[in-house]
XYZ file of C-alpha atoms in Angstrom:
150
model
C -47.499 -85.669 -71.137
C -44.365 -83.303 -71.199
C -44.076 -81.410 -74.123
C -40.443 -79.662 -74.613
C -40.570 -76.381 -76.616
C -37.885 -74.867 -78.358
C -36.745 -71.907 -79.789
C -35.129 -68.628 -80.202
C -33.662 -66.593 -77.055
C -33.959 -63.317 -79.325
C -37.491 -62.915 -80.661
C -39.486 -60.327 -82.244
C -43.155 -59.490 -80.852
C -45.103 -61.745 -83.333
C -43.064 -64.874 -82.076
C -43.178 -64.164 -78.445
C -47.099 -63.924 -78.964
C -47.288 -67.146 -80.616
C -45.134 -68.825 -78.185
C -47.150 -67.245 -75.395
C -50.346 -68.983 -77.027
C -48.366 -72.293 -77.528
C -47.762 -72.194 -73.760
C -51.591 -71.595 -72.621
C -52.869 -73.895 -74.850
C -50.506 -76.671 -73.779
C -51.533 -75.905 -70.031
C -55.452 -75.638 -71.094
C -54.718 -79.024 -72.431
C -52.747 -80.433 -69.271
C -49.185 -80.390 -70.645
C -46.068 -79.565 -69.047
C -43.880 -77.273 -70.876
C -40.169 -78.375 -70.975
C -37.800 -75.774 -72.076
C -34.344 -74.341 -71.835
C -35.797 -71.663 -69.049
C -33.921 -68.797 -70.418
C -35.355 -65.696 -72.579
C -37.385 -65.444 -75.727
C -39.499 -68.169 -76.664
C -38.801 -69.636 -73.348
C -39.875 -66.912 -71.371
C -42.778 -66.803 -73.585
C -44.080 -70.363 -73.552
C -43.770 -70.203 -69.818
C -45.317 -67.085 -68.937
C -48.618 -68.463 -71.335
C -48.765 -71.748 -69.267
C -48.183 -70.242 -66.305
C -51.410 -68.422 -66.918
C -53.599 -70.999 -67.804
C -52.360 -72.788 -64.335
C -49.766 -75.083 -66.013
C -46.558 -76.335 -64.482
C -43.193 -75.280 -66.680
C -39.515 -76.886 -66.125
C -36.431 -75.184 -67.300
C -32.955 -77.056 -68.145
C -30.768 -74.442 -67.448
C -27.093 -73.994 -69.380
C -25.598 -72.555 -66.330
C -24.855 -73.489 -63.019
C -27.389 -71.291 -61.184
C -31.475 -72.262 -60.706
C -31.371 -68.229 -60.426
C -30.556 -68.100 -63.961
C -33.844 -68.932 -65.165
C -36.932 -67.022 -66.278
C -39.534 -65.557 -63.882
C -41.904 -68.286 -65.071
C -39.896 -71.683 -64.613
C -41.451 -73.265 -61.944
C -38.854 -75.983 -61.938
C -35.600 -75.256 -62.640
C -32.810 -77.430 -63.292
C -29.207 -76.471 -63.681
C -26.690 -78.467 -65.606
C -23.552 -76.370 -66.073
C -23.165 -77.790 -69.986
C -23.900 -74.548 -71.899
C -25.586 -75.690 -75.088
C -24.466 -79.426 -74.657
C -28.179 -79.352 -72.110
C -29.790 -78.999 -75.579
C -30.449 -83.055 -75.906
C -31.781 -82.747 -72.051
C -34.406 -80.328 -73.090
C -35.871 -82.749 -75.983
C -35.169 -85.997 -74.293
C -37.300 -84.880 -71.213
C -40.275 -84.148 -73.499
C -42.683 -86.571 -75.079
C -43.030 -84.490 -78.129
C -41.408 -81.148 -79.253
C -42.829 -77.610 -80.439
C -40.007 -75.800 -82.322
C -40.996 -71.940 -82.637
C -38.441 -69.550 -84.855
C -34.939 -70.257 -83.292
C -31.492 -70.368 -85.168
C -28.526 -72.647 -84.555
C -29.440 -73.677 -81.233
C -33.052 -74.904 -82.060
C -31.956 -76.665 -85.186
C -29.813 -78.905 -83.004
C -33.108 -79.287 -80.698
C -34.670 -80.314 -83.675
C -32.136 -82.967 -84.709
C -31.751 -84.599 -81.024
C -35.703 -84.649 -81.704
C -34.992 -87.126 -84.438
C -32.225 -89.073 -82.572
C -34.756 -89.595 -79.744
C -37.498 -90.272 -82.086
C -39.648 -87.416 -80.711
C -42.584 -86.012 -83.069
C -41.905 -82.501 -83.999
C -44.171 -79.739 -84.324
C -42.966 -76.504 -86.264
C -44.439 -72.919 -85.634
C -42.140 -69.981 -87.620
C -39.082 -72.412 -87.523
C -36.753 -74.335 -89.687
C -38.323 -75.973 -92.799
C -36.442 -79.537 -92.035
C -37.764 -83.001 -93.338
C -39.598 -84.242 -90.320
C -40.674 -81.353 -88.938
C -44.649 -80.867 -89.385
C -45.144 -77.218 -90.331
C -48.017 -75.503 -88.179
C -49.666 -72.478 -88.930
C -51.043 -71.916 -85.174
C -50.229 -73.084 -81.434
C -53.512 -75.141 -81.454
C -52.665 -76.767 -84.668
C -48.948 -77.968 -83.217
C -50.510 -78.780 -79.667
C -53.391 -80.979 -81.778
C -50.511 -82.439 -83.912
C -47.885 -83.510 -81.062
C -50.915 -85.070 -79.025
C -51.879 -87.323 -82.194
C -48.835 -88.409 -82.329
C -47.650 -89.694 -79.414
C -50.931 -91.007 -78.821
C -50.682 -93.683 -81.720
C -46.970 -94.377 -80.135
C -48.547 -95.522 -76.835
């Protein structure tokens, strides 16, 4: 399946490590990572996924595909700025939110609009977001939720 990973573009080392481990776990389980394609959580999750042989898609806010981080394999330019956030969520079967601020919160909101299950790692405490302690727990959660819907 495709899993949208949303999170902050400016993160600390611990959050970067969590996102990288998440990307690695998603790839090991055969999932494609969809993200906003820039820095912070997006770079780290793509790095982990590529390292584990997975595929990454970056849905970019700008008009140029070369704005994507170096680990994005399929870059999609939108020219929409933050208005691209619903596209990031809509292109995944589930969402994992990692840290983040306002943009991440908007993506969590769109996950509810598009009826996507949401796992959270170090992110907003919002009703409907399943708080997880580890990347493994987050991946297990979204896999169970998507399987139940099929």
